[in-house]
mmCIF file of C-alpha atoms in Angstrom:
data_model
loop_
_atom_site.group_PDB
_atom_site.id
_atom_site.type_symbol
_atom_site.label_atom_id
_atom_site.label_comp_id
_atom_site.label_asym_id
_atom_site.label_seq_id
_atom_site.Cartn_x
_atom_site.Cartn_y
_atom_site.Cartn_z
ATOM 1 C CA LEU A 183 101.906 92.446 9.621
ATOM 2 C CA ASN A 184 105.268 90.880 8.964
ATOM 3 C CA GLY A 185 104.970 88.005 11.463
ATOM 4 C CA THR A 186 104.468 90.195 14.510
ATOM 5 C CA VAL A 187 100.929 88.976 15.177
ATOM 6 C CA LYS A 188 100.841 85.627 16.928
ATOM 7 C CA PRO A 189 97.766 83.456 17.437
ATOM 8 C CA ALA A 190 96.237 83.510 20.934
ATOM 9 C CA ASN A 191 95.793 79.755 20.865
ATOM 10 C CA ILE A 192 95.976 76.815 18.532
ATOM 11 C CA VAL A 193 93.350 74.103 18.533
ATOM 12 C CA LEU A 194 94.410 70.689 17.300
ATOM 13 C CA TYR A 195 91.791 68.472 15.741
ATOM 14 C CA PHE A 196 92.075 64.699 15.614
ATOM 15 C CA SER A 197 89.828 62.196 13.960
ATOM 16 C CA ARG A 198 88.074 59.744 16.289
ATOM 17 C CA GLU A 199 90.297 56.954 14.901
ATOM 18 C CA ASP A 200 93.472 58.954 15.596
ATOM 19 C CA ALA A 201 92.347 59.712 19.143
ATOM 20 C CA GLU A 202 91.525 56.030 19.796
ATOM 21 C CA ARG A 203 94.877 54.952 18.330
ATOM 22 C CA LEU A 204 96.772 57.489 20.460
ATOM 23 C CA SER A 205 94.885 56.337 23.547
ATOM 24 C CA ALA A 206 95.575 52.658 22.821
ATOM 25 C CA ASP A 207 99.264 53.414 22.212
ATOM 26 C CA ALA A 208 99.474 55.271 25.531
ATOM 27 C CA VAL A 209 97.975 52.295 27.377
ATOM 28 C CA ALA A 210 100.189 49.778 25.567
ATOM 29 C CA ASN A 211 103.344 51.750 26.381
ATOM 30 C CA ASN A 212 102.438 52.377 30.027
ATOM 31 C CA ALA A 213 105.156 50.814 32.226
ATOM 32 C CA LEU A 214 102.677 50.236 35.051
ATOM 33 C CA VAL A 215 100.342 48.338 32.706
ATOM 34 C CA LYS A 216 103.267 46.172 31.589
ATOM 35 C CA ALA A 217 104.257 45.486 35.214
ATOM 36 C CA PHE A 218 100.658 44.651 36.129
ATOM 37 C CA ASP A 219 100.381 42.264 33.192
ATOM 38 C CA ARG A 220 103.661 40.584 34.235
ATOM 39 C CA GLU A 221 102.320 40.290 37.784
ATOM 40 C CA LEU A 222 99.202 38.549 36.515
ATOM 41 C CA HIS A 223 101.267 35.985 34.649
ATOM 42 C CA LYS A 224 104.076 35.407 37.153
ATOM 43 C CA MET A 225 102.516 36.237 40.517
ATOM 44 C CA ALA A 226 104.390 34.816 43.517
ATOM 45 C CA MET A 227 101.750 33.328 45.774
ATOM 46 C CA ASN A 228 102.272 32.180 49.337
ATOM 47 C CA TYR A 229 98.517 32.458 49.891
ATOM 48 C CA SER A 230 95.478 33.053 47.690
ATOM 49 C CA TYR A 231 95.145 36.670 48.817
ATOM 50 C CA LYS A 232 96.423 38.793 45.882
ATOM 51 C CA PRO A 233 94.239 37.365 43.091
ATOM 52 C CA LEU A 234 91.234 37.648 45.411
ATOM 53 C CA LEU A 235 91.944 41.334 45.982
ATOM 54 C CA ILE A 236 92.106 41.936 42.240
ATOM 55 C CA LEU A 237 88.888 39.953 41.737
ATOM 56 C CA SER A 238 87.126 41.988 44.411
ATOM 57 C CA LEU A 239 88.035 45.213 42.591
ATOM 58 C CA LEU A 240 86.973 43.784 39.219
ATOM 59 C CA ASP A 241 83.474 43.311 40.633
ATOM 60 C CA SER A 242 83.160 47.067 41.135
ATOM 61 C CA ASP A 243 82.169 49.351 38.256
ATOM 62 C CA CYS A 244 84.704 51.950 39.390
ATOM 63 C CA PHE A 245 87.427 49.453 40.450
ATOM 64 C CA SER A 246 87.150 50.695 44.022
ATOM 65 C CA ALA A 247 85.632 49.215 47.163
ATOM 66 C CA PRO A 248 85.558 49.772 50.926
ATOM 67 C CA ILE A 249 87.867 47.393 52.796
ATOM 68 C CA ASP A 250 84.871 45.982 54.696
ATOM 69 C CA GLU A 251 83.231 45.033 51.390
ATOM 70 C CA ILE A 252 86.477 43.449 50.187
ATOM 71 C CA THR A 253 86.720 41.489 53.439
ATOM 72 C CA GLY A 254 83.184 40.232 52.840
ATOM 73 C CA PHE A 255 84.231 39.169 49.334
ATOM 74 C CA TYR A 256 87.100 37.082 50.770
ATOM 75 C CA LEU A 257 84.890 35.495 53.431
ATOM 76 C CA SER A 258 82.238 34.624 50.835
ATOM 77 C CA PHE A 259 84.852 33.095 48.521
ATOM 78 C CA TYR A 260 86.303 30.931 51.305
ATOM 79 C CA ARG A 261 82.852 29.987 52.624
ATOM 80 C CA LYS A 262 81.845 28.712 49.164
ATOM 81 C CA ARG A 263 85.021 26.633 48.995
ATOM 82 C CA ALA A 264 84.344 25.188 52.454
ATOM 83 C CA GLN A 265 80.754 24.311 51.476
ATOM 84 C CA LYS A 266 82.125 22.348 48.525
ATOM 85 C CA GLY A 267 84.564 20.527 50.822
ATOM 86 C CA GLN A 268 87.542 22.295 49.256
ATOM 87 C CA ILE A 269 90.620 23.612 51.041
ATOM 88 C CA ILE A 270 90.091 27.277 51.837
ATOM 89 C CA GLU A 271 93.672 28.155 52.714
ATOM 90 C CA LYS A 272 96.818 26.923 54.479
ATOM 91 C CA GLU A 273 96.383 25.981 58.137
ATOM 92 C CA ASP A 274 98.354 29.017 59.376
ATOM 93 C CA SER A 275 96.138 31.476 57.483
ATOM 94 C CA ALA A 276 93.994 33.943 59.425
ATOM 95 C CA PHE A 277 91.112 32.737 57.258
ATOM 96 C CA VAL A 278 91.471 29.270 58.782
ATOM 97 C CA ARG A 279 92.455 30.175 62.353
ATOM 98 C CA ASN A 280 90.205 33.251 62.754
ATOM 99 C CA ALA A 281 87.562 32.876 60.063
ATOM 100 C CA ASP A 282 84.863 34.218 62.403
ATOM 101 C CA ASN A 283 86.835 37.299 63.442
ATOM 102 C CA PHE A 284 86.071 40.012 60.867
ATOM 103 C CA LYS A 285 88.596 42.408 62.382
ATOM 104 C CA VAL A 286 91.474 39.897 62.202
ATOM 105 C CA VAL A 287 90.788 38.851 58.620
ATOM 106 C CA LYS A 288 90.399 42.496 57.550
ATOM 107 C CA ARG A 289 93.773 43.290 59.134
ATOM 108 C CA THR A 290 95.274 40.307 57.258
ATOM 109 C CA ILE A 291 94.000 41.687 53.953
ATOM 110 C CA LEU A 292 95.434 45.117 54.727
ATOM 111 C CA THR A 293 98.756 43.684 55.918
ATOM 112 C CA TYR A 294 99.381 41.374 52.992
ATOM 113 C CA PRO A 295 97.694 41.784 49.618
ATOM 114 C CA VAL A 296 96.815 45.466 50.013
ATOM 115 C CA SER A 297 100.289 46.495 51.168
ATOM 116 C CA VAL A 298 102.069 44.312 48.581
ATOM 117 C CA LEU A 299 100.008 45.521 45.623
ATOM 118 C CA ALA A 300 100.147 49.129 46.890
ATOM 119 C CA LYS A 301 103.972 48.976 47.043
ATOM 120 C CA LYS A 302 103.909 47.927 43.405
ATOM 121 C CA ALA A 303 101.591 50.917 42.722
ATOM 122 C CA PHE A 304 98.811 48.716 41.302
ATOM 123 C CA ILE A 305 96.336 49.846 43.942
ATOM 124 C CA ILE A 306 95.849 52.740 46.342
ATOM 125 C CA TYR A 307 94.607 52.318 49.907
ATOM 126 C CA GLU A 308 92.915 55.456 51.223
ATOM 127 C CA LYS A 309 93.101 55.001 54.977
ATOM 128 C CA GLU A 310 90.845 58.011 55.690
ATOM 129 C CA THR A 311 87.940 56.461 53.814
ATOM 130 C CA GLY A 312 88.911 52.802 54.232
ATOM 131 C CA THR A 313 88.788 52.384 50.465
ATOM 132 C CA VAL A 314 90.966 50.327 48.149
ATOM 133 C CA ARG A 315 91.048 51.367 44.515
ATOM 134 C CA LEU A 316 92.880 50.478 41.360
ATOM 135 C CA ASN A 317 95.569 52.936 40.304
ATOM 136 C CA GLU A 318 94.053 55.317 37.729
ATOM 137 C CA MET A 319 96.875 54.512 35.315
ATOM 138 C CA LEU A 320 95.533 50.937 35.083
ATOM 139 C CA ILE A 321 91.825 51.640 34.736
ATOM 140 C CA ALA A 322 91.639 51.869 30.931
ATOM 141 C CA TYR A 323 93.658 48.656 30.543
ATOM 142 C CA VAL A 324 91.756 46.740 33.210
ATOM 143 C CA GLY A 325 88.410 48.014 31.932
ATOM 144 C CA ALA A 326 89.197 46.846 28.402
ATOM 145 C CA ASN A 327 90.513 43.478 29.623
ATOM 146 C CA ARG A 328 88.306 42.811 32.653
ATOM 147 C CA GLU A 329 87.204 39.286 31.674
ATOM 148 C CA GLU A 330 90.699 38.168 30.648
ATOM 149 C CA ILE A 331 92.094 39.473 33.937
ATOM 150 C CA ARG A 332 89.304 37.751 35.874
ATOM 151 C CA GLN A 333 90.123 34.482 34.084
ATOM 152 C CA GLN A 334 93.842 34.908 34.808
ATOM 153 C CA CYS A 335 93.106 35.433 38.524
ATOM 154 C CA TYR A 336 91.022 32.242 38.628
ATOM 155 C CA GLU A 337 93.826 30.373 36.841
ATOM 156 C CA LEU A 338 96.303 31.646 39.459
ATOM 157 C CA LEU A 339 93.976 30.460 42.213
ATOM 158 C CA GLU A 340 93.529 27.061 40.571
ATOM 159 C CA LYS A 341 97.300 26.646 40.247
ATOM 160 C CA TYR A 342 97.764 27.730 43.864
ATOM 161 C CA TYR A 343 95.163 25.288 45.199
ATOM 162 C CA ASP A 344 96.564 22.473 43.067
ATOM 163 C CA SER A 345 99.938 23.016 44.771
ATOM 164 C CA LEU A 346 98.528 22.568 48.291
#
C-alpha cells in the first residue's frame, strides 16, 4: 500500500519500572515541589501559623480539610501548649487575645497562613465550600514524604518557639 495507510492510533507500552521512574522524575523536576521544599527549609515565620496549616493538611488522607476543622486543629495545638505551661503565641496574636472567639481565630487563619501559602500556589482555598486543600501538583511529593514534612514542620515550630 506504499505508505498510504496510516495507523488509527498508537499505543505505547511501558514497564512498571519505567512508569515509576518517569513519575519520580516528573515529581523531582516539578518547580512547585522545589519551591515547597525550599519553603519548608527556609520558612519566614512571624508567627507559628504556616507550619500548623501544613500539619493540619498532613493529618487528612486527601490533604484537604474544611477551614472549621483546621481552626479546631490550631485551637487544640495551642490548648495543649497552654496545658503544659508553654507559650502559645506572641501576645498580639489572635490566638492569645481572642482564643475563645472561633470566628476571629478562623479569620486570622484565612488572612495569614492560608492567603500566604495560596499566593505561593502551595494550597488552594475554595471559598464556596470553605475548604483548604494542597495543590494537586504537590500531592505525590507530600504523600511520599509525609513524615519528613511533618518532622520539618515541628522543627520549624521548635525553632520559632525557641526564639520567643
